[in-house]
Amino acid sequence: MNTKNKELRHDRHTVSLLSDHIVFAPKYRGKILVDDVAMIAEGIICKTCAEMGIEIIEIAINPDHVHIFFRYPPKYSLSYIAKKIKGVSSKRLREAFPHLKEWCGDHLWAPSCFHGSVGNGWEVVSKYIETQDIHHAKNAIYRPRPYVRGL
């Protein structure tokens, strides 16, 4: 990872160092992000982020979910960023791949997502996203977790 990514962001009236790790999945956790769909999805997400002034540090497109680690300007809320990325990519992917529209209707992505604020743990998050392929290859067999009361 480039140390430049940790530099403060200087905007017109603010100085910031805001970063987030977001994870979201297709509707029904479908394994649809493969081959051309994954490649086009990454391009759409990167372009959408660039248009908003969001710097992607790491991105991983897995068959059933997406990880993005990014820096963002303080003028955007995290909910707005997620809504914009998911909305634009959903629309464009369904236009490019009509079979997705038949599969999921008007909404490609599940309504929820995970946000993890990243403080000084940049290297840890970056490494985690980089190694997603290895992580998911090891856990390819479904192993249900034991029920724990209260969780």
PDB file of C-alpha atoms in Angstrom:
ATOM      1  CA  MET A   1       0.000   0.000   0.000  1.00  0.00           C
ATOM      2  CA  ASN A   2       1.187   3.478  -0.837  1.00  0.00           C
ATOM      3  CA  THR A   3       1.902   5.735   2.151  1.00  0.00           C
ATOM      4  CA  LYS A   4       0.454   8.609   0.122  1.00  0.00           C
ATOM      5  CA  ASN A   5      -2.995   7.205   0.920  1.00  0.00           C
ATOM      6  CA  LYS A   6      -2.546   8.161   4.572  1.00  0.00           C
ATOM      7  CA  GLU A   7      -1.899  11.823   3.805  1.00  0.00           C
ATOM      8  CA  LEU A   8      -4.429  14.375   4.930  1.00  0.00           C
ATOM      9  CA  ARG A   9      -6.973  15.466   2.372  1.00  0.00           C
ATOM     10  CA  HIS A  10      -6.964  19.241   1.889  1.00  0.00           C
ATOM     11  CA  ASP A  11     -10.167  20.665   0.482  1.00  0.00           C
ATOM     12  CA  ARG A  12     -11.289  24.255   0.240  1.00  0.00           C
ATOM     13  CA  HIS A  13     -12.462  24.611   3.843  1.00  0.00           C
ATOM     14  CA  THR A  14     -11.547  21.305   5.471  1.00  0.00           C
ATOM     15  CA  VAL A  15      -8.659  19.017   6.218  1.00  0.00           C
ATOM     16  CA  SER A  16      -9.678  15.390   6.660  1.00  0.00           C
ATOM     17  CA  LEU A  17      -8.535  11.800   6.823  1.00  0.00           C
ATOM     18  CA  LEU A  18     -11.766   9.839   6.367  1.00  0.00           C
ATOM     19  CA  SER A  19     -11.734   6.228   5.254  1.00  0.00           C
ATOM     20  CA  ASP A  20     -14.235   3.392   5.303  1.00  0.00           C
ATOM     21  CA  HIS A  21     -14.510  -0.286   4.456  1.00  0.00           C
ATOM     22  CA  ILE A  22     -17.874  -1.140   2.935  1.00  0.00           C
ATOM     23  CA  VAL A  23     -19.225  -4.591   2.090  1.00  0.00           C
ATOM     24  CA  PHE A  24     -22.447  -5.233   0.201  1.00  0.00           C
ATOM     25  CA  ALA A  25     -23.989  -8.237  -1.524  1.00  0.00           C
ATOM     26  CA  PRO A  26     -26.350  -8.998  -4.392  1.00  0.00           C
ATOM     27  CA  LYS A  27     -29.971  -9.696  -3.583  1.00  0.00           C
ATOM     28  CA  TYR A  28     -30.415 -13.200  -2.123  1.00  0.00           C
ATOM     29  CA  ARG A  29     -26.599 -13.341  -1.812  1.00  0.00           C
ATOM     30  CA  GLY A  30     -26.577 -14.667  -5.381  1.00  0.00           C
ATOM     31  CA  LYS A  31     -23.218 -15.647  -6.864  1.00  0.00           C
ATOM     32  CA  ILE A  32     -23.648 -13.406  -9.898  1.00  0.00           C
ATOM     33  CA  LEU A  33     -20.445 -11.343  -9.799  1.00  0.00           C
ATOM     34  CA  VAL A  34     -18.364 -13.583 -12.044  1.00  0.00           C
ATOM     35  CA  ASP A  35     -16.488 -13.174 -15.334  1.00  0.00           C
ATOM     36  CA  ASP A  36     -17.663 -10.159 -17.366  1.00  0.00           C
ATOM     37  CA  VAL A  37     -20.215  -9.105 -14.741  1.00  0.00           C
ATOM     38  CA  ALA A  38     -17.460  -8.791 -12.109  1.00  0.00           C
ATOM     39  CA  MET A  39     -15.146  -6.926 -14.461  1.00  0.00           C
ATOM     40  CA  ILE A  40     -17.846  -4.455 -15.550  1.00  0.00           C
ATOM     41  CA  ALA A  41     -19.029  -4.033 -11.939  1.00  0.00           C
ATOM     42  CA  GLU A  42     -15.526  -3.064 -10.838  1.00  0.00           C
ATOM     43  CA  GLY A  43     -15.252  -0.539 -13.657  1.00  0.00           C
ATOM     44  CA  ILE A  44     -18.623   1.019 -12.846  1.00  0.00           C
ATOM     45  CA  ILE A  45     -17.826   1.242  -9.125  1.00  0.00           C
ATOM     46  CA  CYS A  46     -14.396   2.780  -9.774  1.00  0.00           C
ATOM     47  CA  LYS A  47     -15.834   5.339 -12.193  1.00  0.00           C
ATOM     48  CA  THR A  48     -18.685   6.267  -9.833  1.00  0.00           C
ATOM     49  CA  CYS A  49     -16.237   6.767  -6.971  1.00  0.00           C
ATOM     50  CA  ALA A  50     -13.864   8.842  -9.112  1.00  0.00           C
ATOM     51  CA  GLU A  51     -16.737  11.120 -10.167  1.00  0.00           C
ATOM     52  CA  MET A  52     -17.499  11.755  -6.480  1.00  0.00           C
ATOM     53  CA  GLY A  53     -13.864  12.417  -5.546  1.00  0.00           C
ATOM     54  CA  ILE A  54     -13.630   9.130  -3.647  1.00  0.00           C
ATOM     55  CA  GLU A  55     -10.240   7.412  -3.743  1.00  0.00           C
ATOM     56  CA  ILE A  56     -10.428   3.615  -3.829  1.00  0.00           C
ATOM     57  CA  ILE A  57      -7.542   2.066  -1.914  1.00  0.00           C
ATOM     58  CA  GLU A  58      -8.577  -1.589  -2.381  1.00  0.00           C
ATOM     59  CA  ILE A  59     -11.506  -3.273  -4.087  1.00  0.00           C
ATOM     60  CA  ALA A  60     -12.422  -6.958  -4.239  1.00  0.00           C
ATOM     61  CA  ILE A  61     -15.313  -8.292  -6.292  1.00  0.00           C
ATOM     62  CA  ASN A  62     -16.253 -11.766  -5.023  1.00  0.00           C
ATOM     63  CA  PRO A  63     -19.011 -13.869  -6.623  1.00  0.00           C
ATOM     64  CA  ASP A  64     -21.477 -13.048  -3.837  1.00  0.00           C
ATOM     65  CA  HIS A  65     -20.232  -9.772  -2.303  1.00  0.00           C
ATOM     66  CA  VAL A  66     -18.099  -6.679  -2.837  1.00  0.00           C
ATOM     67  CA  HIS A  67     -15.454  -5.124  -0.556  1.00  0.00           C
ATOM     68  CA  ILE A  68     -14.363  -1.519  -1.075  1.00  0.00           C
ATOM     69  CA  PHE A  69     -11.808   0.294   1.089  1.00  0.00           C
ATOM     70  CA  PHE A  70     -11.803   3.983   0.247  1.00  0.00           C
ATOM     71  CA  ARG A  71     -11.067   7.561   1.299  1.00  0.00           C
ATOM     72  CA  TYR A  72     -13.871  10.038   0.938  1.00  0.00           C
ATOM     73  CA  PRO A  73     -14.470  13.786   1.217  1.00  0.00           C
ATOM     74  CA  PRO A  74     -16.390  15.023   4.269  1.00  0.00           C
ATOM     75  CA  LYS A  75     -19.173  16.486   2.120  1.00  0.00           C
ATOM     76  CA  TYR A  76     -20.652  12.980   1.670  1.00  0.00           C
ATOM     77  CA  SER A  77     -22.256  10.783   4.305  1.00  0.00           C
ATOM     78  CA  LEU A  78     -21.471   7.073   4.237  1.00  0.00           C
ATOM     79  CA  SER A  79     -25.114   6.236   3.610  1.00  0.00           C
ATOM     80  CA  TYR A  80     -25.124   8.534   0.560  1.00  0.00           C
ATOM     81  CA  ILE A  81     -21.918   6.957  -0.772  1.00  0.00           C
ATOM     82  CA  ALA A  82     -23.350   3.437  -0.399  1.00  0.00           C
ATOM     83  CA  LYS A  83     -26.648   4.491  -1.994  1.00  0.00           C
ATOM     84  CA  LYS A  84     -24.861   6.107  -4.947  1.00  0.00           C
ATOM     85  CA  ILE A  85     -22.442   3.216  -5.576  1.00  0.00           C
ATOM     86  CA  LYS A  86     -25.162   0.575  -5.277  1.00  0.00           C
ATOM     87  CA  GLY A  87     -27.728   2.575  -7.266  1.00  0.00           C
ATOM     88  CA  VAL A  88     -25.499   3.451 -10.219  1.00  0.00           C
ATOM     89  CA  SER A  89     -23.924  -0.001 -10.426  1.00  0.00           C
ATOM     90  CA  SER A  90     -27.307  -1.735 -10.163  1.00  0.00           C
ATOM     91  CA  LYS A  91     -28.791   0.319 -12.986  1.00  0.00           C
ATOM     92  CA  ARG A  92     -25.803  -0.025 -15.307  1.00  0.00           C
ATOM     93  CA  LEU A  93     -25.239  -3.735 -14.674  1.00  0.00           C
ATOM     94  CA  ARG A  94     -28.909  -4.541 -15.302  1.00  0.00           C
ATOM     95  CA  GLU A  95     -28.736  -2.536 -18.551  1.00  0.00           C
ATOM     96  CA  ALA A  96     -25.554  -4.329 -19.667  1.00  0.00           C
ATOM     97  CA  PHE A  97     -26.708  -7.809 -18.615  1.00  0.00           C
ATOM     98  CA  PRO A  98     -30.476  -8.287 -19.162  1.00  0.00           C
ATOM     99  CA  HIS A  99     -30.420 -11.701 -17.447  1.00  0.00           C
ATOM    100  CA  LEU A 100     -29.698  -9.874 -14.168  1.00  0.00           C
ATOM    101  CA  LYS A 101     -32.911  -7.886 -14.490  1.00  0.00           C
ATOM    102  CA  GLU A 102     -34.856 -11.114 -15.003  1.00  0.00           C
ATOM    103  CA  TRP A 103     -33.164 -12.619 -11.943  1.00  0.00           C
ATOM    104  CA  CYS A 104     -33.452  -9.743  -9.476  1.00  0.00           C
ATOM    105  CA  GLY A 105     -36.054  -7.317 -10.833  1.00  0.00           C
ATOM    106  CA  ASP A 106     -35.508  -3.635 -10.056  1.00  0.00           C
ATOM    107  CA  HIS A 107     -32.918  -4.085  -7.303  1.00  0.00           C
ATOM    108  CA  LEU A 108     -29.624  -5.870  -7.895  1.00  0.00           C
ATOM    109  CA  TRP A 109     -28.206  -5.349  -4.396  1.00  0.00           C
ATOM    110  CA  ALA A 110     -29.498  -6.444  -1.008  1.00  0.00           C
ATOM    111  CA  PRO A 111     -30.832  -3.434   0.933  1.00  0.00           C
ATOM    112  CA  SER A 112     -28.241  -3.617   3.719  1.00  0.00           C
ATOM    113  CA  CYS A 113     -24.488  -3.201   3.812  1.00  0.00           C
ATOM    114  CA  PHE A 114     -21.598  -3.212   6.280  1.00  0.00           C
ATOM    115  CA  HIS A 115     -19.560  -0.101   7.073  1.00  0.00           C
ATOM    116  CA  GLY A 116     -16.338  -0.348   9.046  1.00  0.00           C
ATOM    117  CA  SER A 117     -14.646   2.881   9.988  1.00  0.00           C
ATOM    118  CA  VAL A 118     -10.916   2.556   9.493  1.00  0.00           C
ATOM    119  CA  GLY A 119      -8.652   4.458  11.867  1.00  0.00           C
ATOM    120  CA  ASN A 120      -4.998   3.481  12.005  1.00  0.00           C
ATOM    121  CA  GLY A 121      -5.586  -0.083  10.791  1.00  0.00           C
ATOM    122  CA  TRP A 122      -5.163   0.690   7.098  1.00  0.00           C
ATOM    123  CA  GLU A 123      -2.635  -2.060   6.462  1.00  0.00           C
ATOM    124  CA  VAL A 124      -4.831  -4.676   8.150  1.00  0.00           C
ATOM    125  CA  VAL A 125      -7.934  -3.763   6.125  1.00  0.00           C
ATOM    126  CA  SER A 126      -5.953  -3.474   2.904  1.00  0.00           C
ATOM    127  CA  LYS A 127      -4.378  -6.916   3.433  1.00  0.00           C
ATOM    128  CA  TYR A 128      -7.766  -8.439   4.325  1.00  0.00           C
ATOM    129  CA  ILE A 129      -9.323  -7.208   1.082  1.00  0.00           C
ATOM    130  CA  GLU A 130      -6.274  -8.235  -0.978  1.00  0.00           C
ATOM    131  CA  THR A 131      -6.534 -11.812   0.334  1.00  0.00           C
ATOM    132  CA  GLN A 132     -10.273 -12.303  -0.218  1.00  0.00           C
ATOM    133  CA  ASP A 133      -9.690 -14.926  -2.924  1.00  0.00           C
ATOM    134  CA  ILE A 134      -7.575 -17.036  -0.563  1.00  0.00           C
ATOM    135  CA  HIS A 135     -10.000 -16.506   2.326  1.00  0.00           C
ATOM    136  CA  HIS A 136     -13.008 -17.653   0.317  1.00  0.00           C
ATOM    137  CA  ALA A 137     -11.176 -20.578  -1.275  1.00  0.00           C
ATOM    138  CA  LYS A 138     -10.413 -21.970   2.211  1.00  0.00           C
ATOM    139  CA  ASN A 139     -14.013 -21.547   3.318  1.00  0.00           C
ATOM    140  CA  ALA A 140     -15.646 -22.882   0.170  1.00  0.00           C
ATOM    141  CA  ILE A 141     -17.508 -25.613   2.056  1.00  0.00           C
ATOM    142  CA  TYR A 142     -20.471 -24.328   4.028  1.00  0.00           C
ATOM    143  CA  ARG A 143     -19.997 -24.893   7.737  1.00  0.00           C
ATOM    144  CA  PRO A 144     -22.940 -23.717   9.835  1.00  0.00           C
ATOM    145  CA  ARG A 145     -21.919 -21.929  12.996  1.00  0.00           C
ATOM    146  CA  PRO A 146     -23.231 -23.386  16.253  1.00  0.00           C
ATOM    147  CA  TYR A 147     -26.178 -21.559  17.727  1.00  0.00           C
ATOM    148  CA  VAL A 148     -25.164 -19.185  20.509  1.00  0.00           C
ATOM    149  CA  ARG A 149     -27.949 -17.836  22.660  1.00  0.00           C
ATOM    150  CA  GLY A 150     -28.247 -14.071  22.605  1.00  0.00           C
ATOM    151  CA  LEU A 151     -26.507 -13.460  19.293  1.00  0.00           C
TER     152      LEU A 151
END
